[in-house]
Structures are given as C-alpha cells and as structure tokens.
Amino acid sequence: MALAKEILGCSVIERSWFVSIPKASFSHHHQARQNLGVDPSLIHHRRVNLRKGLGSPAAVAAISEDLLRAVPENVARFKVRTVVTVRQKNKEDLKETIAKHLDAFTDRIGRNVVLQLVSTEIDPKTKAPKKSSEAVLKDWSKKTKVKAERIHYSAEFTVDSNFGIPGAITVTNKHQNEFFLESMTIEGFACGPVHFPCNSWVQSKKDHPGKRIFFSNKPYLPSETPAGLKAMREEELGYLRGDGKGERKLYDRVYDFDVYNDLGNPDKGIDFARPALGGSKIPYPRRCRTGRAPTYSDIHAESRVEKPLPMYVPRDEQFEESKQNAFSAGRLKAVLHNLIPSLKASISANNNDFKGFADIDSLYKEGLLLKVGLQDELLKKLPLPKVVQESSQGFLKYDTPKILSKDKFAWLRDDEFARQAIAGVNPVNIEKLTVFPPKSNLDPEVYGPLESALKEEHILGHLNGMSVQQAIDENKLFIVDYHDAYLPFLDRINALDGRKAYATRTIYFLTPRGTLKPIAIELSLPPQGPSSRSKRVVTPPVDATSNWMWQLAKAHVNSNDAGVHQLVNHWLRTHACMEPFILAAHRQMSAMHPIFKLLDPHMRYTLEINALARQNLINADGVIESCFTPGRYCMELSAAAYKSMWRFDKEDLPSDLIRRGVAVPDSTQPHGLKLLIEDYPYASDGLLIWSALENWVHTYVNYYYPTPAVVCNDRELQAWYAESVNVGHADIRHADWWPKLASPEDLASILTKIIWLSSAQHAALNFGQYPYGGFVPNRPPLMRRLIPFEGDPEYANFVADPQKYYLCALPSLLQATKFMAVVDTLSTHSPDEEYIGERQQPSVWTGDAKVVEAFYEFSAEIRQIEKEIERRNNDHSLRNRCGAGVLPYELLAPSSEPGVTCRGVPNSISI
C-alpha cells in the first residue's frame, strides 16, 4: 500500500487541502516565492483559507504563481498543465510522411490538436458538466523531426477554482494524420497528478467528427459515476456499439457480432464454398462484424478481403507497430504470399516426397535447395525472417525444433510419445479410462456398429500382472480418444486427394515410475459391410514388421492429435470462444468500469489475430485446410466439437481435470484436488498459475463488490455477461450449464476462467507448436496412407521398403515446409509481448492504490511460480520433465525473450 501511495501520490478521490507542485518545477516556484517576498510556509495556510472561503471541499486547481495573484476568490481562475505522451511510428509510408509535414504546417495556423478538461461535477447554472477552456498541444510543428519513440507535448487549461476533480478529457484532432495517444497527466490539482491512460488511436476530425473522450484512471461502477461523467459514459459506449449497419471502415472503433460466413468464396467456384458457422444448422461462437457486402453467388456469404488487403477490426485492436513487424515482415505473410507459390512451382513436380530422414534433417542443416534463378527472385521479394534465412548458396534454412535439441531420436520412443500427451503441446485430451472396452457416444443408427475392437488380450500382457479391471480401479489406465471426433467425417476426409485418416483410440498404462506407456492403438474406419475390415488394433512391436506398423499407427494418432489440438483445443476453445466476451466487454462496459480495467490486458490483439486467421488460416483452401488431415472439413469438425463438448462452466483448469478423470476433488490438497498422474507437468504447473490468478481476481472483485446486491445491480456488468452468452454464444444460450452471475463469487469464477483461457491455457497450447511440430515426423499434421493389411496390393511395397512407405504416408515436402513456416510464426513471441503479472503503466492503470498494491503482490507471486517451475525441471524424480534427452516443461513458465522459445505466458491471445 505504501509503495502504491508513493507512486500514485494522493488518490484523486482523497481531497487533500495541500496543493501539490510538480517536482520538475519545484525550484522555479520556490524562487518565484522568494522574489515576491512570500514566506513559503504560509502557502499551505493560504490554500486552506481559499478553500474554506469557497465554502466547498472541492479540489483547488492551482499553480502557485496564480495562487499569489490578488484576485477576488469567488471569480478565481487558474491554469493547470497537462503532459501528453504520443507514440510515434518508426516507419511511415510516403502518404503518411507528406501528411505529417502538412500537419506541421497547418498546426502553426490553427489546425491543431484541441483538448478540453471535463469535471466530475455538474455546473448548477448550466446543468452541464463543468469544463475548462479549450487548449491546444504546444510545439507540435517544432517536434515533427524528433525521432524518439515517444514525444511529450504540453497544454494549459484555464479552470475555475471550484472546478472540482477532473474526470475526462476530450480530444479533437484537426490534423490529417491519426496519432497514437498513449497517456495524459494533469498537474496542478490539490489531489496531485491525475492520470489518463489512453492507448488509443485518435482519428482525424474528417474521419471522426466528434470529440474523442478519455476518462481518468479512477474506476467507477455505473451507479457511482459522478454526475459530470454520466452522459459521457453513455455517449462513448453508444459510439462503440454502432448501429449494426453498413460496412466498417478501417478507422472505425465499432464492436459488433456476426456469424462466420466469410470463410468461403463461392464466387471462385463450388470448391471454395463453405457453410456458414453460427446458427441453428451449425452452432458456433460469433465473430467481429465487418459489414462487407454479400458474394454474388450466395447472398448469405460475406465477400472476402484477400491478402494483402487488411481485414476490419476496431482501430485500437490492430497490432501495434513492433507486433506488426514481428508478425508480417517476413513471417506469415511473406511465407504465404511469396515463398509457397514459388516453391510449389519449382519443386512439386519432381520432389514431392521426402526420400529419407536425411532430407528432413537437411531442412535445418542445409536448407531447401531452390532452382538456380529462383533464389534471386525470392530474395528480391522477401524480407526473410529468422526462421527462413537466406544464403548465398541458394537455399532456405529452418531453425532446429526443440524436440531434436536433446535427443534427435526421442520422437521414435514410446515413452516420449506418451510423455507428450501430458507435457507436449496438446496435454489436454488424456482421460482416465473408466470402462473397457471404451464406448462411443455416436448414434449407431447413423454410423453403424460402434463396438470397440479392443479386447483384454490386447493389453493384459502390459499391465504388470494386474487384471484390466484392477488396473482401472487403481487408476492405472488412461486413454486419448479421437474416435467420436473423427468417425463422422472419415468418409469425406478419405475421399479427398492425398488424405487418409482413422478414428483413433490410444490406451496408456501408468508405470510405477510415474511415466506413461502406450499399450494399444485402435484404428477405426466407417463400416463398409458385414465383412469389411473397418477396425484393427495395433500393439507394441515384437519384430521388425510390427515395429513399422506400430510407428505408422503412432503417426496416425499424432496426426489426429494435431488436428484436434489446432481445430478444437487451440482455435475453438481459446481464440473463437473468447471473442464474444471481448466484443461484449467493449460494447457494454465503460473504460472506467473496474472489470473492464481488469480484463483489458487479457483482450489485447485477440480480435486482430482472429481476423487474420479468417483471412489466411481457417479460410477455404487456407493454411489449415491445406496442412491438416480433415482438409475442407476442418472447420466443420471444429463446429461439431463446439456443439458436442464445449461447456464454459468446465473450462477452468480444476473442472477440466476433474471432468477428464485425471484428478479427483481432495480438500486436503493445496489446490483442492489430487492428480492421479502425479507428474503431470501441464496440470501441476497450471494449478500454480490458476491459484495465483484466482487469488488476484477474488481480491480485485471483492474490493468493488462487497455484496451480491452490488453485482446484481451493476447494469453494465450484467449487460456484458448477458450479451456474451445470448448474442456471442447465441446457438447454445439456452444450455442449463451456463454459470449464473449473482454474487461476487460467481463473478470472480467467470473472470478467472476468461483470464486463464486467454493467458495460460492459450500459452500452453500455442507456443510449443514449432518446437514440437517443426519436426514433422513427431507430429505430422496430415497423413496420406492407411496401414496396409497383409494381402493388400500396397502391403508388398510396405514390406519391401517400410521407410519409404512411412515417409510417403507423411506430408509431402511442400506440405511440410508450408506447415513448418506457419507454426513457426504462430510460436513466436513479439518484442512488445506483455506477460502475465505485467501491465502497461503498472502503477497508474487504475487510480485505486490498494488495487495497485494487490497487483504488485500478484506479480511477485508469478515470479515465485517461475522459480518453482525451474526447480521442478531440475528434479530428477520428475521423469516427465527431467532426464536424459527429456525436454523440460516450460510452456507455463511465465516470462520469455522474443522469438520461438517454447516458454512464456502472455496476458492475452495475441498470436
């Protein structure tokens, strides 16, 4: 508390009789008093008398020279100063540069940036908020050539002595260019400096005719909004909601909902048409509305904006410059726009498959050799990123993925295959096996006989002398079950060119050493008739032939795992399902709402990255369809999971672990539950972060909501949650499992879920994609061959050259390199990343000193968690994260350097 007080000065709401003087100008004021023959010790007393004379406890606006002027107290007007911080662009295009110089010229003749200070109080005469005189930013034209990242401007307001406390500032930009307003600080009020965190683009008046409104950092619940700010609070929210009409412009700041009807492009032909996601036919969360016109071929499909043209998201949601540079200057856009077409033209005809594992290794050691002449064309077009480095010898080189860093053959081992189910990039699908053989929840009338082919004899020899039922009862058997996720799509997937898939189940045994061992893999196809061989079970090998069969079966499991990971756990459960909560937050909660302030860092960049995904990744013939087994049915598989298994009430870590049976409630344990796999790195590290988040959010919520009545009567809060559910998740809004919002406990639980999903859960699922998937045999995103039965035409080829058959089953060279380039981009931390426990302007993001102090305590707890994770990664008793050739589990280690690091928990879904 003392630390926060020291940083904040006097709280704005605590009205001190003492008028503070900015430190930078203290000596100047002291000298002025001496020159005027005034005893500085009398200043305090004189200010008290001034306030008393006004007959009001309102804060006194003052700069000391003004205070010393002999003017009647009842008409006193004083000057206060604001320091305005503007963040500059590092790079400008020609149009921006010309406009910048034009703005510098017109600023000198009155077309400038105009500010006005608004009080929290109403003028009793005008019945309107008290306002200062208008002021202009000084020296804009003089500072045009300054190259610093941030430029500080100043302006002076004239206010009445009974002005009260400043609560808002309006800004009018009469320039041609927009500018990024980072913050404003008012100095000269008795309460001390008043901070206005802005972090917003201020548009030119020609694009935004009205005045921009910025509120101070003092949070207010709607019922506590000072009279002078009530109308402005509603005005700003009204603008952000928009009217739901027309096409949005790139400079707009309007947040609204729409269905996913822009993934296909039927105007290009039937092969590019895709069903709309969202609605009664295919339920799905809502995305940000753009208002683009429909396609010519289908009035229900929205026309597309193709790369490199930008997709609309509200202006303040767009990437800041350093993030944009990290993302686009050679990463995803360069790779997708230029590299892949050139590679396809040069290699697809003759070099479609890897000839041996040495070909894959050469991607990291030697690079991808291009035809002579093509290199020059590429290098002229590409600002090549770190992952794809140019070389004078004419090849493109990829960074060595982390999975190869400690043991290049680890991926072949069964224990590593199993370890990645609890410590890899997708550790959220493993479940406790509760019944054997496992059962399907699909409709047999639709999908035919669904009995499992797994028998006790398949696994009995791997149970250390236990019976199957004994192993189940003693919590020794676990399963990763993708049978029901894939089976409904298999006929269509396997009809696609170059796609072959099974519906898989993998059974694991928990060994006495705490590690997992795969003991059976079931591979299922839709039944084709009474005598069809639609199901088979593959068990650990006993000879050379069965070894290659086993490796192929594991590859199919990993391919299914990669698809569910990307389409369900990563895209759907974090990116897509969080977007409605973000849209509703901006539409329904004022920037001065304490819950908006809490959520703000956890919403950063998510709308932009989701829009880019609709444009480049999940669209028809986009990267996801090109690189993953389900092909054109990828998003339908995602939607099926949303309908069948997504439940917001089960998305917190403890509930998810209990739902999957890998933990049981236990009040004697630190987090209220006991893990059945004690060395489960994702779960054990995740619970540390979950607990810290839960404590921080509960502390925050209880500060503002002491009783259930305050929660129930907060109309903005209730409107946010209602819109998130009823509009953002409209297709499942009637589900009885939605949590209620009627108490501080309800609110804290909902908010902790959202922050967990946006930060730690997304990090655990995202930043290991290249470290684990950049070596394609470890996690092939698609498969091109089924496993032949003895007697099949392909069986002879398999036996004659099993390595060739295996490599031909993996993605082609083109598919692999395209996938590698993309997952590298998705695994990269940008230089401006904000990690959990960090905030922009950490001492002034809120005006409540106790909350700032609580946040610092939360940050300290996160730093301790990082040390504990480091300790665990050096504990040799934890064999799933420490040992010869074993990768440490760092995906939930909170901090990271920029780049592909396989660690770091950003605040938000920012990539």
Short mmCIF file of N, CA and C in Angstrom, two decimals, residues 40 43 45 69-70 175 177 256 326 333 372 409 542 607-608 644 829 845 911:
data_model
loop_
_atom_site.label_atom_id
_atom_site.label_comp_id
_atom_site.label_asym_id
_atom_site.label_seq_id
_atom_site.Cartn_x
_atom_site.Cartn_y
_atom_site.Cartn_z
N PRO A 40 7.28 30.77 2.01
CA PRO A 40 6.67 29.53 1.52
C PRO A 40 5.86 28.80 2.58
N ILE A 43 2.08 29.29 2.41
CA ILE A 43 1.28 28.87 1.26
C ILE A 43 0.23 27.85 1.65
N HIS A 45 -1.30 27.42 4.52
CA HIS A 45 -2.37 28.07 5.25
C HIS A 45 -3.26 28.88 4.31
N ARG A 69 -1.73 35.67 -7.10
CA ARG A 69 -2.32 36.86 -7.68
C ARG A 69 -3.46 37.36 -6.81
N ALA A 70 -3.54 38.62 -6.69
CA ALA A 70 -4.61 39.22 -5.88
C ALA A 70 -5.87 39.32 -6.73
N HIS A 175 -5.69 17.52 -37.48
CA HIS A 175 -4.66 17.18 -38.45
C HIS A 175 -5.20 16.20 -39.50
N ASN A 177 -3.34 13.33 -40.27
CA ASN A 177 -2.93 12.01 -39.79
C ASN A 177 -3.57 11.68 -38.45
N ASP A 256 -19.14 -5.24 -32.97
CA ASP A 256 -20.44 -5.86 -33.20
C ASP A 256 -20.24 -7.33 -33.55
N ALA A 326 6.96 -7.88 -36.30
CA ALA A 326 7.31 -9.25 -35.94
C ALA A 326 6.44 -10.25 -36.67
N LYS A 333 2.99 -13.56 -43.53
CA LYS A 333 2.57 -13.01 -44.82
C LYS A 333 3.61 -13.25 -45.89
N VAL A 372 18.24 -22.80 -59.62
CA VAL A 372 19.06 -21.63 -59.94
C VAL A 372 18.19 -20.60 -60.65
N PHE A 409 16.50 -38.66 -31.74
CA PHE A 409 15.68 -39.85 -31.95
C PHE A 409 14.61 -40.02 -30.87
N VAL A 542 6.80 -56.63 -31.78
CA VAL A 542 7.57 -57.81 -31.36
C VAL A 542 8.61 -58.19 -32.40
N LEU A 607 -8.79 -9.85 -31.27
CA LEU A 607 -9.67 -9.64 -32.43
C LEU A 607 -8.86 -9.57 -33.72
N GLU A 608 -7.68 -8.97 -33.66
CA GLU A 608 -6.84 -8.85 -34.85
C GLU A 608 -6.31 -10.21 -35.28
N SER A 644 -20.89 -30.45 -29.30
CA SER A 644 -20.98 -31.69 -28.50
C SER A 644 -20.26 -31.62 -27.16
N HIS A 829 7.04 -15.16 -30.00
CA HIS A 829 6.72 -14.02 -29.15
C HIS A 829 7.23 -12.75 -29.81
N TRP A 845 -2.43 2.26 -13.96
CA TRP A 845 -3.52 1.74 -14.79
C TRP A 845 -4.86 1.87 -14.09
N ILE A 911 -1.43 -14.20 -30.64
CA ILE A 911 -0.86 -14.81 -31.84
C ILE A 911 -1.62 -16.10 -32.12
#
